[in-house]
């Protein structure tokens, strides 16, 4: 059913409900396609999301098992809200569906209304827009087939303040804001979304379009879900619609109602089911036979095997004791603490399943002792929110440790929606990241006209957006996904006057949410996330600095941001050095230095100045000094007092060594660019200094300026050093973002705050000394677990796949952890342990079946890791190019990444995501997960030389610096790249690799 079906028969169309069309270009389709993506929905209110929002609602009469699949999707990947100015996002690609029972469409839209379409050149042109409900599309410029948008491709319809910046950018008068709306829509197999800006001629037409697109999108998603659940009412509605088309409203008897089944692909899979249903052997199905065909389509053999295993009497069904034993022993559920809760679930699935399906082996009874669960009821449970694959958080949890003890979900260049150079800055970036739970956003502030600051990406040929509108948007969406504190990181390039304006704007708009003074001025530690719930914190350079002596006494007009951890440094302030042993003061991060020669200054790298005023230089980070610095000039901060004082708990400082006075303040933060951090944190003493600093204080690392395509580093490299804020480009769903999404998914992690492992929060003291076997070795944890990929369901066919190609899927499983031996940048990777297994495995290829391929492949993993809490599993669904070979170059069509300690054991249905990180509505993986207890082991240290720096990756590191080469800007399609073969170099992480 995941193959392209080119037949025009009714049975074929129903069988292809989850299939993307086989056309090479998306515009070749003649009708609308049903939604295949569960879109994230924005919320204009400032309330926390409900975690149990689902697409459909169970009723006493109907039982939608696909509803609960969508619950899995909604809980793990989306924020679905009941209110707000934005229409729900519905898009995707699946198949032609009947919408005759949908909402009533105003006749004015069917006939067409005139709207002004605003172009990028700020030109408004009047077109007749027509809503073709049957075809599921909006058209304009009659006669030009390309001038249309399919309703199923619409992600959101936005109005009001959410698109005010667009109105300003395109010169639309303020008087027309009440009639101005923007359609965000997806282009199949493209990573970028498109927008269409429209102005209605009157308020009534505006309301018609916005409400109609909202209601139709919702209906089509619900209708598609009903069809995919093979719901009896949906099947009858579909059949009636097909008969109406076939007989063209002519009178006929029910005995004449039949459909045929020619041209089905794959023939072996669907034709066999058609043959079973065709009891008369006529080659056509009546309604009763069609119901049999649908029942055969929905049967899952993988669930059948489990059902037979669980039920002592499969003919009768699964009893309550058998179900509870399954939950306790196999699923790891805490049944005994709330037996009545699980008993009610059992009765619910058994009874509703039997009513909606009429199963012979599901017995409905008010007495749970006589109620049994049938095969379809078990399948419904396995795909439901009650079998959610990730841990859940209690509704009233708290985060009571200081901020520095948490990893924080962080964004870099949040205002960008694409590349760093010559691309678009938009408030859309803030909406998108905040809706997904980000807790730290970045704003690059520059001088604007009329003394109003703007947000843009320096001299990178990007547009400017209003600072006020950015702050309005942040305030609106700050706590939609999480009520825990939001950090706003400011990079200030404005003059003093506009800095004052910035401070006033934030105080005005954020109001009491803004933290303007410490909770306890006498405290020497940071507060906890729970202490500052629903509050906004500002990260900004401090107002006062201790300037170093200058050779000529002249201040510099600017300094580039982002290069720190480099020598020479100023002499650390005298003070207590007892917190770090004397031998570690030899680290290049800590040692005092004498004043360098002029030549030395010319070759050194700047210290960090994120948040400092930049008068004349680009905002992009750089490994090079500015010309002023090459002449040895120094400067003090020019942040004005009103703005600098807002950095109550997050005051940016220059790095002069960890023993400097600035790095002893509890509210300071250091910000490093990834390349500088990595280059100067290879030696073991440097790592220890970093780790100890990050136990008590804050640090942020952000991507290299050379990542022009806005790809990401691997955040594991920085999490393992205790970095709280590993800031990523959220617009690029590559490996870095996949790991980040998994990091902050499930349980309390959805708050955007993850408690660090204990070893990153406190120095461990062994009162009884080291065990004999541990002397001279490193303690690690032995990890052992099994992943059995059982099957996949309803995989989406890529629209750019040639019609001659069949779907030959397989699943690749890959493990990532903090001391991965494949990481060439990690000098402490250690010596490979003989018992370690490969960290990548693949299932067999299942040929010509994307509908319900069964893999039944168990992969065993055993390895040593320093931090068991930071182990990730990535599932990648790939297509074999020839049906026989699986290689890293094969196309990836879906993926899912999870943190191991967030995954629940047992039989779990995992959601799948597309290349944009959007959730497929119906595509899932069915797996069995078994995790063994961890055990402590002691491993030999890695060989070291050159003052403690290991040789791992040394030649590669030297080569990159000598020849100044990097693969960060490769334009090769990310779908063609393997993941980390040969090591997951930061610069090699690309989308879906």
PDB file of C-alpha atoms in Angstrom, residues 20-33 137-140 144-151 153 185-188 190 194 799-800:
ATOM      1  CA  UNK A  20       2.183   9.499  -2.050  1.00  0.00           C
ATOM      2  CA  UNK A  21       1.642   9.678  -5.776  1.00  0.00           C
ATOM      3  CA  UNK A  22       4.342   8.338  -8.021  1.00  0.00           C
ATOM      4  CA  UNK A  23       4.567  11.421 -10.160  1.00  0.00           C
ATOM      5  CA  UNK A  24       8.056  12.828 -10.468  1.00  0.00           C
ATOM      6  CA  UNK A  25       6.878  16.397  -9.932  1.00  0.00           C
ATOM      7  CA  UNK A  26       4.345  17.305  -7.263  1.00  0.00           C
ATOM      8  CA  UNK A  27       2.335  19.476  -9.638  1.00  0.00           C
ATOM      9  CA  UNK A  28       1.504  16.516 -11.836  1.00  0.00           C
ATOM     10  CA  UNK A  29      -1.250  15.393  -9.497  1.00  0.00           C
ATOM     11  CA  UNK A  30      -4.774  16.123 -10.652  1.00  0.00           C
ATOM     12  CA  UNK A  31      -6.487  16.181  -7.309  1.00  0.00           C
ATOM     13  CA  UNK A  32      -5.715  16.855  -3.716  1.00  0.00           C
ATOM     14  CA  UNK A  33      -3.802  14.352  -1.685  1.00  0.00           C
ATOM     15  CA  UNK A 137      -6.972  23.047  -3.805  1.00  0.00           C
ATOM     16  CA  UNK A 138      -6.972  26.814  -4.211  1.00  0.00           C
ATOM     17  CA  UNK A 139      -6.443  28.142  -7.727  1.00  0.00           C
ATOM     18  CA  UNK A 140      -5.839  31.513  -9.345  1.00  0.00           C
ATOM     19  CA  UNK A 144      -2.213  27.915 -15.512  1.00  0.00           C
ATOM     20  CA  UNK A 145      -2.145  24.601 -13.646  1.00  0.00           C
ATOM     21  CA  UNK A 146       0.906  25.579 -11.632  1.00  0.00           C
ATOM     22  CA  UNK A 147      -0.968  28.447  -9.996  1.00  0.00           C
ATOM     23  CA  UNK A 148      -2.514  26.445  -7.180  1.00  0.00           C
ATOM     24  CA  UNK A 149      -1.972  25.400  -3.580  1.00  0.00           C
ATOM     25  CA  UNK A 150      -3.241  22.072  -2.313  1.00  0.00           C
ATOM     26  CA  UNK A 151      -5.075  22.336   0.973  1.00  0.00           C
ATOM     27  CA  UNK A 153       0.059  21.160   1.777  1.00  0.00           C
ATOM     28  CA  UNK A 185       2.560  25.805   2.744  1.00  0.00           C
ATOM     29  CA  UNK A 186       4.950  22.964   2.063  1.00  0.00           C
ATOM     30  CA  UNK A 187       6.464  21.953  -1.229  1.00  0.00           C
ATOM     31  CA  UNK A 188       6.831  18.141  -1.325  1.00  0.00           C
ATOM     32  CA  UNK A 190      11.681  20.401  -0.119  1.00  0.00           C
ATOM     33  CA  UNK A 194       6.757  28.862   1.082  1.00  0.00           C
ATOM     34  CA  UNK A 799       7.196  12.054  -4.719  1.00  0.00           C
ATOM     35  CA  UNK A 800      10.480  12.243  -6.615  1.00  0.00           C
TER      36      UNK A 800
END
